[in-house]
Coordinates of C-alpha atoms and ligand atoms in Angstrom, one line a residue:
M1326 CA 87.0 81.5 97.4
P1327 CA 90.0 80.7 99.7
K1328 CA 92.0 78.1 98.8
I1329 CA 93.8 75.6 101.5
L1330 CA 95.1 72.6 101.1
I1331 CA 95.6 69.5 103.4
I1332 CA 98.7 67.9 103.9
E1333 CA 98.0 64.6 105.7
D1334 CA 98.7 60.5 105.7
E1335 CA 95.3 60.1 108.2
K1336 CA 92.8 59.8 105.9
S1337 CA 90.2 59.4 108.1
I1338 CA 91.4 62.8 109.6
Q1339 CA 92.2 64.2 105.7
R1340 CA 88.7 63.2 104.8
M1341 CA 87.2 64.7 107.7
I1342 CA 88.8 67.7 107.7
A1343 CA 88.7 68.3 103.3
Y1344 CA 84.9 68.0 103.7
D1345 CA 83.9 70.2 106.6
L1346 CA 85.8 72.1 104.9
K1347 CA 84.0 72.3 101.4
Q1348 CA 81.4 72.8 103.6
L1349 CA 82.7 75.8 104.5
G1350 CA 82.4 76.9 101.3
Y1351 CA 86.4 76.6 101.1
E1352 CA 88.3 75.3 98.3
V1353 CA 89.9 72.1 99.4
E1354 CA 93.5 70.1 98.2
S1355 CA 94.4 67.3 99.6
A1356 CA 98.0 65.2 99.4
V1357 CA 98.7 61.9 101.5
D1358 CA 102.1 62.2 101.2
G1359 CA 105.3 64.6 102.2
F1360 CA 106.8 65.0 98.8
E1361 CA 102.9 65.0 97.0
G1362 CA 102.0 67.7 99.1
Y1363 CA 105.1 68.9 99.1
K1364 CA 105.4 69.2 95.4
K1365 CA 101.1 70.2 95.2
A1366 CA 102.5 73.7 98.3
S1367 CA 105.4 74.6 95.7
T1368 CA 103.5 74.8 92.7
F1369 CA 100.0 76.8 93.6
H1370 CA 98.5 78.9 95.9
Y1371 CA 96.3 77.9 98.8
D1372 CA 96.4 80.2 101.2
V1373 CA 96.3 77.9 104.1
I1374 CA 98.5 74.6 104.4
L1375 CA 96.9 72.4 106.8
L1376 CA 100.7 70.0 107.8
D1377 CA 100.9 67.0 109.7
L1378 CA 103.9 66.4 111.1
M1379 CA 104.7 62.5 110.1
L1380 CA 104.5 62.3 107.0
P1381 CA 105.3 58.9 104.5
N1382 CA 108.5 60.3 102.5
M1383 CA 108.7 64.5 104.0
N1384 CA 107.9 65.4 107.2
G1385 CA 106.1 68.4 108.3
M1386 CA 108.6 70.4 109.7
D1387 CA 110.9 69.7 106.2
I1388 CA 108.1 70.8 104.0
C1389 CA 108.1 73.7 106.2
K1390 CA 111.5 74.8 105.8
K1391 CA 111.2 74.1 102.2
L1392 CA 108.4 76.3 101.5
R1393 CA 109.8 79.7 103.1
D1394 CA 113.5 79.4 102.3
E1395 CA 111.4 79.3 98.5
G1396 CA 109.8 82.5 100.0
N1397 CA 106.0 81.0 100.3
N1398 CA 103.5 82.4 102.1
S1399 CA 100.9 80.9 102.9
Y1400 CA 99.4 80.4 106.7
I1401 CA 101.0 77.5 107.3
I1402 CA 98.8 75.5 110.7
M1403 CA 100.6 71.9 111.8
L1404 CA 98.3 69.2 113.0
T1405 CA 100.9 67.6 115.8
A1406 CA 100.0 64.6 117.3
V1407 CA 100.6 65.1 120.7
D1408 CA 101.1 68.2 122.9
D1409 CA 104.6 68.0 121.9
E1410 CA 106.7 71.2 124.0
F1411 CA 109.5 70.7 121.3
N1412 CA 107.9 69.9 118.6
K1413 CA 106.2 73.6 118.5
I1414 CA 108.8 75.6 119.1
Q1415 CA 110.8 73.7 115.8
G1416 CA 107.6 74.3 114.2
F1417 CA 107.5 78.0 115.3
D1418 CA 111.5 77.9 114.0
V1419 CA 111.1 76.4 110.8
G1420 CA 108.0 79.4 109.6
A1421 CA 104.6 77.5 110.6
D1422 CA 101.8 80.6 111.9
D1423 CA 99.6 78.1 114.1
Y1424 CA 99.4 74.7 115.1
V1425 CA 96.5 72.7 116.2
T1426 CA 96.8 69.2 118.9
K1427 CA 95.9 66.2 117.8
P1428 CA 92.8 66.0 117.9
F1429 CA 91.3 68.6 117.8
S1430 CA 87.3 69.8 117.1
P1431 CA 86.6 70.8 113.4
R1432 CA 85.2 74.1 115.4
E1433 CA 88.5 75.0 117.0
L1434 CA 90.2 73.7 112.9
T1435 CA 88.1 76.3 111.7
A1436 CA 88.2 79.3 114.0
R1437 CA 92.3 79.0 113.9
I1438 CA 92.2 78.9 109.5
R1439 CA 89.4 81.9 110.2
A1440 CA 92.1 83.7 112.0
G1441 CA 94.8 82.8 108.9
L1442 CA 93.0 84.2 106.7
R1443 CA 92.1 87.3 108.3
R1444 CA 96.6 87.8 109.0
Q1445 CA 96.9 86.8 105.2
G1446 CA 93.7 89.2 103.6
N1447 CA 95.9 92.3 106.6
S1448 CA 99.2 90.7 104.9
E1449 CA 97.5 92.5 101.0
K1450 CA 96.4 95.6 102.4
E1451 CA 100.6 96.4 103.3
D1452 CA 101.1 94.9 100.1
I1453 CA 99.1 98.9 98.8
I1454 CA 100.5 101.9 99.4
Y1455 CA 98.1 105.3 98.5
Y1456 CA 99.3 108.0 98.5
E1457 CA 97.5 111.7 97.0
D1458 CA 95.6 110.2 93.4
L1459 CA 98.4 107.5 93.6
K1460 CA 97.8 103.8 94.0
I1461 CA 100.9 101.1 94.4
V1462 CA 100.6 97.2 94.4
Q1463 CA 103.9 96.0 95.5
S1464 CA 103.6 92.6 94.8
S1465 CA 102.8 93.1 90.7
Y1466 CA 105.4 96.7 91.0
E1467 CA 101.8 98.1 89.5
V1468 CA 100.9 102.5 89.9
Y1469 CA 97.9 103.2 89.3
Q1470 CA 96.6 107.5 89.5
N1471 CA 92.5 107.7 89.4
D1472 CA 92.4 104.1 88.7
E1473 CA 94.7 104.7 85.6
K1474 CA 98.0 102.6 85.2
V1475 CA 101.2 104.3 85.0
D1476 CA 104.3 102.1 83.1
L1477 CA 107.3 103.1 85.7
T1478 CA 110.6 101.1 85.2
L1479 CA 111.6 98.7 88.3
K1480 CA 113.6 101.6 88.8
E1481 CA 111.9 104.2 89.2
F1482 CA 108.8 102.6 90.7
E1483 CA 111.4 101.6 93.4
L1484 CA 112.3 105.0 93.3
L1485 CA 109.1 106.7 94.0
V1486 CA 108.4 103.6 96.8
Y1487 CA 111.2 104.7 98.2
F1488 CA 109.9 108.7 98.3
I1489 CA 106.4 107.9 99.7
L1490 CA 107.8 105.8 102.6
N1491 CA 110.1 108.0 103.2
K1492 CA 107.9 111.2 103.0
G1493 CA 108.8 114.5 104.4
K1494 CA 112.2 113.6 104.6
A1495 CA 115.4 115.8 103.0
L1496 CA 117.1 112.4 101.0
S1497 CA 120.6 112.8 99.6
R1498 CA 121.6 111.9 95.8
D1499 CA 123.8 109.8 97.6
Q1500 CA 121.5 108.2 99.9
L1501 CA 119.3 107.1 97.0
L1502 CA 121.9 106.1 94.9
T1503 CA 123.2 103.6 98.3
N1504 CA 119.5 102.1 98.5
L1505 CA 118.5 102.0 94.7
W1506 CA 121.3 101.3 92.7
G1507 CA 123.2 99.6 95.6
F1508 CA 126.9 100.8 97.2
S1509 CA 128.4 98.9 94.1
Y1510 CA 127.3 102.3 92.3
D1511 CA 129.8 103.8 90.8
G1512 CA 128.6 106.0 87.9
D1513 CA 126.9 109.8 87.9
S1514 CA 125.2 111.1 90.7
R1515 CA 123.2 112.6 87.8
V1516 CA 121.3 109.2 87.0
V1517 CA 118.8 109.9 90.0
D1518 CA 117.8 113.6 88.3
V1519 CA 117.4 111.9 85.1
H1520 CA 114.7 109.1 87.1
V1521 CA 113.7 111.9 89.2
F1522 CA 112.9 114.1 86.5
K1523 CA 110.9 111.2 84.3
L1524 CA 109.1 110.2 87.3
R1525 CA 107.9 114.1 87.9
E1526 CA 106.7 113.6 83.5
K1527 CA 104.6 110.2 84.4
I1528 CA 103.4 111.0 87.8
D1529 CA 101.0 114.6 86.4
P1530 CA 103.8 116.2 86.1
K1531 CA 101.3 119.9 87.4
A1532 CA 101.1 118.1 90.9
N1533 CA 104.7 118.6 91.4
W1534 CA 104.9 116.5 94.8
I1535 CA 108.8 115.7 94.4
K1536 CA 110.5 118.9 95.6
T1537 CA 114.6 119.5 94.8
V1538 CA 115.8 120.3 98.4
R1539 CA 118.6 122.5 97.4
G1540 CA 122.0 121.4 97.2
I1541 CA 120.9 117.9 99.3
G1542 CA 118.5 116.4 96.5
Y1543 CA 115.7 115.7 97.4
K1544 CA 111.8 114.9 98.8
I1545 CA 108.3 114.5 99.3
V1546 CA 105.6 116.3 101.5
Ligands
CA1776 CA1 100.7 61.5 109.9

């Protein structure tokens, strides 16, 4: 069930929205104070946040900016009081996804929410990479082969994702070192070989999909 947070200090509007959304089967929480709303949004996960602009203690712009700075990826819809061009642009600047102008109809709002949820669902799909019989969930660093979990170290995981995202390209050891170990790494480039060896061992060695490119490095096809 999608979770929605309403941050709105006009109680009549807040209650009306909450009522409508609950009727549609959403799980709804509310805050009528900017700071309280911000605390909730940064502590719990919400799929969609409806954020009023003018709020006591902390305004909508500041809340939105702070949440984005913290890496919050909820779909944020700003509730603006007037059709104010300046506020809209500012809203997008601080990371809002959409806005509705008061007074809005419940239908308009729910249409925006559904659009937001669809987009959230799509970004979830991008989080998952499929390759051959592998399923890789980037956000949780999990790899499954034929639905069985494969335990990889963080570097092995990063190496696997990098290989797959660059499939078909010959990747030099230097390139892999720079991208995965960073410029500051001044150790032995054989560290790459060791990790590739481990990766081949952990992910069905028979498949042999990490090819050695002589004199350069590796590639997958
Ligand atoms: Ca307000």
